[in-house]
Coordinates of N, CA, C and O in Angstrom, one line a residue:
X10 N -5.4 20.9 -6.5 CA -5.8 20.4 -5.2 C -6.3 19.0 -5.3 O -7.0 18.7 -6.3
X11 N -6.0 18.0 -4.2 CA -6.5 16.9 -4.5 C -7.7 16.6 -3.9 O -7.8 16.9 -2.7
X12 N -8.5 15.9 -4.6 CA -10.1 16.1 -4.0 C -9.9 13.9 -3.2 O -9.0 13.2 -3.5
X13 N -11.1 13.6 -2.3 CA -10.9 12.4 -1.9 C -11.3 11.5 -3.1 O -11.4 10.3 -3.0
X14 N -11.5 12.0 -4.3 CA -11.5 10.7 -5.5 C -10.1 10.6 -6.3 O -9.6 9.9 -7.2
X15 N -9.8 11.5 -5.8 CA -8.0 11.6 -6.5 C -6.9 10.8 -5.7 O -6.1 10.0 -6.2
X16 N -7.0 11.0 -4.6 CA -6.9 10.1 -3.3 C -7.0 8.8 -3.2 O -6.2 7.9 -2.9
X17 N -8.8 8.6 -3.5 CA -8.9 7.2 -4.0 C -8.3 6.4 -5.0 O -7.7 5.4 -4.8
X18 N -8.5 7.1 -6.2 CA -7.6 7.4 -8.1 C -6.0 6.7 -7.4 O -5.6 5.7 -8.0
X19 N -5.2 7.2 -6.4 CA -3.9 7.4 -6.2 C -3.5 5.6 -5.5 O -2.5 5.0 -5.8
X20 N -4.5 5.2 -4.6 CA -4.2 4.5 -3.8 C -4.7 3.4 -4.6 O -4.2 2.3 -4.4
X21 N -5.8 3.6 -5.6 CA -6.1 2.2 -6.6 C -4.5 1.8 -7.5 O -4.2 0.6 -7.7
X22 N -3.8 2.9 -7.9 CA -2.7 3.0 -9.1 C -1.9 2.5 -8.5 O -1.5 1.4 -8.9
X23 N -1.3 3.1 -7.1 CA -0.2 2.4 -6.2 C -0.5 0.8 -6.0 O 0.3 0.1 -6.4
X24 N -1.7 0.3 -5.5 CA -2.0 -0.9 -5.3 C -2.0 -1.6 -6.7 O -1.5 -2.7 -6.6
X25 N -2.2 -1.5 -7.3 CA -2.1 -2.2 -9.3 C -0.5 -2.4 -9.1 O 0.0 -3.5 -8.8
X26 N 0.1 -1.0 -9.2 CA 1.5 -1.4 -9.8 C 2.0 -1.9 -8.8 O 2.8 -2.8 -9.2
X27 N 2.2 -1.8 -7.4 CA 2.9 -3.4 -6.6 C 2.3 -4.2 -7.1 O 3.2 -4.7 -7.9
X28 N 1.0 -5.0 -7.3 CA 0.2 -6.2 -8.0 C 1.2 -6.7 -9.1 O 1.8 -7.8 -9.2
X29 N 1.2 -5.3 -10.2 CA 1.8 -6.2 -11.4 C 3.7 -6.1 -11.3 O 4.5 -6.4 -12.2
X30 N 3.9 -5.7 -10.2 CA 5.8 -5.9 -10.2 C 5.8 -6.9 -9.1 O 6.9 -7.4 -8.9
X31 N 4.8 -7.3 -8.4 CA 4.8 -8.6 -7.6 C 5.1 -9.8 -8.8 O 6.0 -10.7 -8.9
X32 N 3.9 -9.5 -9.9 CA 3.7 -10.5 -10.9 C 5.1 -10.7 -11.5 O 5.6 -11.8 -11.6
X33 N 5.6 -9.7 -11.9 CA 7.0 -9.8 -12.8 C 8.1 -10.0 -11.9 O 9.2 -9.9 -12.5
X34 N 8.1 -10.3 -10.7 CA 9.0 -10.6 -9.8 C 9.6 -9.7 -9.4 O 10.8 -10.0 -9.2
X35 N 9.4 -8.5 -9.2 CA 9.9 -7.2 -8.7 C 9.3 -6.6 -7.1 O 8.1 -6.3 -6.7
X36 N 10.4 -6.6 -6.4 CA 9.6 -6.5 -5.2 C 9.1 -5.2 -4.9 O 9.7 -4.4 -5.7
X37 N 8.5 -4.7 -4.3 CA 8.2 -3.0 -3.8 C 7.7 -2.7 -2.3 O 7.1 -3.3 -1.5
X38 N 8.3 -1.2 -2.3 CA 7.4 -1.1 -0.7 C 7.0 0.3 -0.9 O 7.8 1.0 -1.5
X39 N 5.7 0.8 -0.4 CA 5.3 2.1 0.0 C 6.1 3.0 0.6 O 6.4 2.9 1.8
X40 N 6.6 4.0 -0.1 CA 7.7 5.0 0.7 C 7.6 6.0 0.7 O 7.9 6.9 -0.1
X41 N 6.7 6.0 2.6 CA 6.1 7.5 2.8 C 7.2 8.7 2.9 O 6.9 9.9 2.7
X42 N 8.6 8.2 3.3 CA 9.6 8.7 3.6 C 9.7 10.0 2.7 O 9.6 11.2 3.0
X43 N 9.8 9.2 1.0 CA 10.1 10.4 0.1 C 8.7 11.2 0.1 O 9.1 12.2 -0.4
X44 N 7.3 11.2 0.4 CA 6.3 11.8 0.5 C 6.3 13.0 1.8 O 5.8 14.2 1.7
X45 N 6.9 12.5 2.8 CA 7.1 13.2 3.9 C 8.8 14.1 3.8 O 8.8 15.2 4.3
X46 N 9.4 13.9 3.4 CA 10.8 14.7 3.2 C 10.6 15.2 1.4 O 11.5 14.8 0.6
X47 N 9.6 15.8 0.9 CA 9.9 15.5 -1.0 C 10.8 16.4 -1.0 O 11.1 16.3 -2.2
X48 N 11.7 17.5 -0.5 CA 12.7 18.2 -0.9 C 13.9 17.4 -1.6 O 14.6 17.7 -2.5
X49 N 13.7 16.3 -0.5 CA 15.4 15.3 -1.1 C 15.3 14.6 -1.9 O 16.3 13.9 -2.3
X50 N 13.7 14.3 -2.5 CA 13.7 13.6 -3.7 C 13.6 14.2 -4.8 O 14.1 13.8 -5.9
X51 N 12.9 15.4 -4.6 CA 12.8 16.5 -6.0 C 14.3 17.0 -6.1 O 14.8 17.5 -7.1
X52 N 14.9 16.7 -5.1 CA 16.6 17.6 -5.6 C 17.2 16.2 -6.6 O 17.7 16.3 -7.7
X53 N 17.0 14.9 -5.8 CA 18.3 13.8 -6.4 C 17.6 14.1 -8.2 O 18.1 14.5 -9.2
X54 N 15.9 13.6 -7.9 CA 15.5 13.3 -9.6 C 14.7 14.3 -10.3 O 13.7 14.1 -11.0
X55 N 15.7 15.9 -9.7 CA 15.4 17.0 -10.3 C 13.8 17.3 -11.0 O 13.6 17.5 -12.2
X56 N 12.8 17.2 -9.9 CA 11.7 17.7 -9.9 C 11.3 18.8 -9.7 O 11.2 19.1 -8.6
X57 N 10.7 20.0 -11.0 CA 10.6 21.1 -10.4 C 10.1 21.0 -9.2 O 9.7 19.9 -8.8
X58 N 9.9 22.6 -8.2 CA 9.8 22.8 -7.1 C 7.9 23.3 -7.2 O 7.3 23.6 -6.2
X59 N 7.4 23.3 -8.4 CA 6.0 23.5 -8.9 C 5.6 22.3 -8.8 O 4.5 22.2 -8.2
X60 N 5.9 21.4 -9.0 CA 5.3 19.9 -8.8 C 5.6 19.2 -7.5 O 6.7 18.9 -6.9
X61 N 3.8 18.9 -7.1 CA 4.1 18.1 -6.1 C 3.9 16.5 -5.5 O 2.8 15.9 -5.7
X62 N 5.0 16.0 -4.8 CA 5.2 14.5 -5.0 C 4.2 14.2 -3.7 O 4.2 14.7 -2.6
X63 N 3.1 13.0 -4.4 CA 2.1 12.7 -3.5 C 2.1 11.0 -3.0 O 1.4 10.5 -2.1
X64 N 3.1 10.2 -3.9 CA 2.8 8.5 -3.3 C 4.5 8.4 -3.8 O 5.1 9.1 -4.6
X65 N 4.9 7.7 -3.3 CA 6.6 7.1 -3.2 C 6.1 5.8 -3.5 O 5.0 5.4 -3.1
X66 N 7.1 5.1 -4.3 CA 6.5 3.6 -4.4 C 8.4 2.8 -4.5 O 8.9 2.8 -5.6
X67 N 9.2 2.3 -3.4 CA 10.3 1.9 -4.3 C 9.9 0.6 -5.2 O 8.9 -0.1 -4.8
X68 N 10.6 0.1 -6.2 CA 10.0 -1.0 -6.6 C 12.1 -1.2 -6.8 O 13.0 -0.4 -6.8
X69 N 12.0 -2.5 -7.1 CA 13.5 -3.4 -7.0 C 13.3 -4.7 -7.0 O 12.3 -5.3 -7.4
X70 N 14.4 -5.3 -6.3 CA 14.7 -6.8 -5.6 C 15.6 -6.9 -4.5 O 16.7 -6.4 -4.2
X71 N 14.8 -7.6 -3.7 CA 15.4 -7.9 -2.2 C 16.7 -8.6 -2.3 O 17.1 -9.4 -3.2
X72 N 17.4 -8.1 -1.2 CA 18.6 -9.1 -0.8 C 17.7 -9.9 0.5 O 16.9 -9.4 1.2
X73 N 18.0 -10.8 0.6 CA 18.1 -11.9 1.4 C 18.8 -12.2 2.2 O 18.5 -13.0 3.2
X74 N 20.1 -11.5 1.8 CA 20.6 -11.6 3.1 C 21.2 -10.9 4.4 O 22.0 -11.2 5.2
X75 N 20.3 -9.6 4.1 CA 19.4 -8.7 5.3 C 18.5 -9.2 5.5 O 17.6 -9.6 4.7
X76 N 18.6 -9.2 7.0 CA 17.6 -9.4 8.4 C 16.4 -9.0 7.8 O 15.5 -9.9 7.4
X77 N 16.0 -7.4 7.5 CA 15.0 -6.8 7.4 C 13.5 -7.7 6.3 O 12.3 -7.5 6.3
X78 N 14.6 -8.8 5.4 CA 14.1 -9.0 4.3 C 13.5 -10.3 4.5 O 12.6 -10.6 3.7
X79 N 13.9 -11.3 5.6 CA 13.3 -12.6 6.1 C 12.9 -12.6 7.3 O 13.0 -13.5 8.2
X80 N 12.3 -11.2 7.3 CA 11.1 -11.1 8.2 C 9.8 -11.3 7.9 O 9.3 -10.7 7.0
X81 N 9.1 -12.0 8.6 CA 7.7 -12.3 8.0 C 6.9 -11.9 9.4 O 7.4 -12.0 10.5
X82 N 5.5 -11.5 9.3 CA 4.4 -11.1 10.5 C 3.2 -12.3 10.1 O 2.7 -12.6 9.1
X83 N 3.1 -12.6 11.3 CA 1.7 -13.4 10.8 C 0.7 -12.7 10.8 O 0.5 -11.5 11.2
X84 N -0.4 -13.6 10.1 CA -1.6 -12.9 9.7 C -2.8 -13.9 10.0 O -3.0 -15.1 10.3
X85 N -3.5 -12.7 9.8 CA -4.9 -13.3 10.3 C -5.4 -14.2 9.2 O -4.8 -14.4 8.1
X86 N -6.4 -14.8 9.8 CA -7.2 -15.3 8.7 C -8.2 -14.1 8.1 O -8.6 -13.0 8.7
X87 N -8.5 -14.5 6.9 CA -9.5 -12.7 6.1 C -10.8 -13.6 7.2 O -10.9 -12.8 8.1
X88 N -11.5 -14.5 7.5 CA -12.5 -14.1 8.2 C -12.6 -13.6 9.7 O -13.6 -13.3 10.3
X89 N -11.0 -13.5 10.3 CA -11.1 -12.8 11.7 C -11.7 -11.2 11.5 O -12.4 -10.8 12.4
X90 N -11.4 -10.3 10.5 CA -11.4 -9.4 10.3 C -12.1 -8.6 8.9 O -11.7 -7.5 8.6
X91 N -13.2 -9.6 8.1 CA -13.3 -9.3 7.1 C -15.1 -9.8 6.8 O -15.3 -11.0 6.5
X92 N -16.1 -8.9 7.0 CA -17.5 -9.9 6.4 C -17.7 -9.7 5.3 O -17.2 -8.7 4.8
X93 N -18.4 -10.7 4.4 CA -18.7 -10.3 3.2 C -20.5 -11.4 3.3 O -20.7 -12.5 3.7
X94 N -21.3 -10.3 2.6 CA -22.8 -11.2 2.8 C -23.2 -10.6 0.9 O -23.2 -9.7 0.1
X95 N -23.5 -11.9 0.9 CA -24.2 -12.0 -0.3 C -25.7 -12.1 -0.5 O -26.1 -13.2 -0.9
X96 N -27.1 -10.8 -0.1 CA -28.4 -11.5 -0.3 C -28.8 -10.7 -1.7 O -28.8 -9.5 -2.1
X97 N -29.1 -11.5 -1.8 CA -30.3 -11.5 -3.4 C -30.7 -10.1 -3.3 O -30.2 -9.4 -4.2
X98 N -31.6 -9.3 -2.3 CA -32.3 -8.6 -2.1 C -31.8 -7.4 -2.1 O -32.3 -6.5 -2.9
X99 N -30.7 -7.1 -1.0 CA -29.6 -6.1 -0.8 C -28.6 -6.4 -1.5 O -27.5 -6.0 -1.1
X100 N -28.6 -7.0 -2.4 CA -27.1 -7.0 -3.2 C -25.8 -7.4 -1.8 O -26.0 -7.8 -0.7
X101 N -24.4 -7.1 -2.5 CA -23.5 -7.5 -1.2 C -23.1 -6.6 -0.7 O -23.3 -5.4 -1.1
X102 N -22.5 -7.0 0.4 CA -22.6 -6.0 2.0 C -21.1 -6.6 2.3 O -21.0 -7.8 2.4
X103 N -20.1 -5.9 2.4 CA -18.5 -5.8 2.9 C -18.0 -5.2 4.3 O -17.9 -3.9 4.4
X104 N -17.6 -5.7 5.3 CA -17.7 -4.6 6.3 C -16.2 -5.2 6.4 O -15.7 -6.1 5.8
X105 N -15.7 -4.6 7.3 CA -14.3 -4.9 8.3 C -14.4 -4.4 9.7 O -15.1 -3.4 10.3
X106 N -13.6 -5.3 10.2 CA -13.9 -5.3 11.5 C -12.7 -4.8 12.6 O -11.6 -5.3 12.5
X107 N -12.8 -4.1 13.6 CA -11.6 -4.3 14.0 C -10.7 -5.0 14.7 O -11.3 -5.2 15.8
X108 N -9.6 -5.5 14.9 CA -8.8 -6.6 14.7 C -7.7 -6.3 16.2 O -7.6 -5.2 16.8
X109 N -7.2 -7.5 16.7 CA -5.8 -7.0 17.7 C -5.0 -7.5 16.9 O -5.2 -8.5 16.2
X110 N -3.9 -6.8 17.0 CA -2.4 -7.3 16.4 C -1.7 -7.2 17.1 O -1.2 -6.1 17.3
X111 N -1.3 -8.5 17.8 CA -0.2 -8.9 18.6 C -0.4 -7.7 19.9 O 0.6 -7.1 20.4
X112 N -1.6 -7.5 20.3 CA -2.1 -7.9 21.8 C -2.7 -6.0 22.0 O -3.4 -5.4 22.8
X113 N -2.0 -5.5 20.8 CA -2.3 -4.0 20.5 C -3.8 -3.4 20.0 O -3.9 -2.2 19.8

């Protein structure tokens, strides 16, 4: 059973390895798809039916020349949506804030 530090454990490892396949020029995306359907992934890469699949990560290289892939979203600036306080006293203090994106 996964407890919320396994959870956390999970979402640190996922976030590293995009980091270091960004680094090596490998692109990646989060793929809840195989997490939400895992029957069709444990059948293609013959995963027992005892084991269970909890983060999809595809990792590759883009074509460029799908649409999907020279799409870009703008972004905020990190201070529209992000405090960070540094006092001596209290040590630092991180909050986030919540944000509109594109008018939502």
């Amino acid at each position: 059973m996964l407890s919320a530090w396994s959870i956390y454990d999970l979402g640190a490892f996922g976030q590293t390895l995009m980091l270091v396949a960004t680094a090596r020029k490998i692109d990646s995306i989060p793929a809840w798809k195989s997490v939400k359907y895992p029957s069709v992934v444990k059948n293609i890469m013959q995963i027992p039916d005892d084991k269970q699949l909890i983060m999809g990560i595809a990792l590759g290289y883009r074509n460029q020349a799908t649409k999907i892939n020279v799409f870009y979203t703008e972004r905020s600036e990190v201070d529209k949506f992000l405090t960070y306080r540094d006092d001596p006293k209290r040590g630092c203090d991180i909050s986030l804030q919540k944000t509109v994106v594109n008018g939502l």
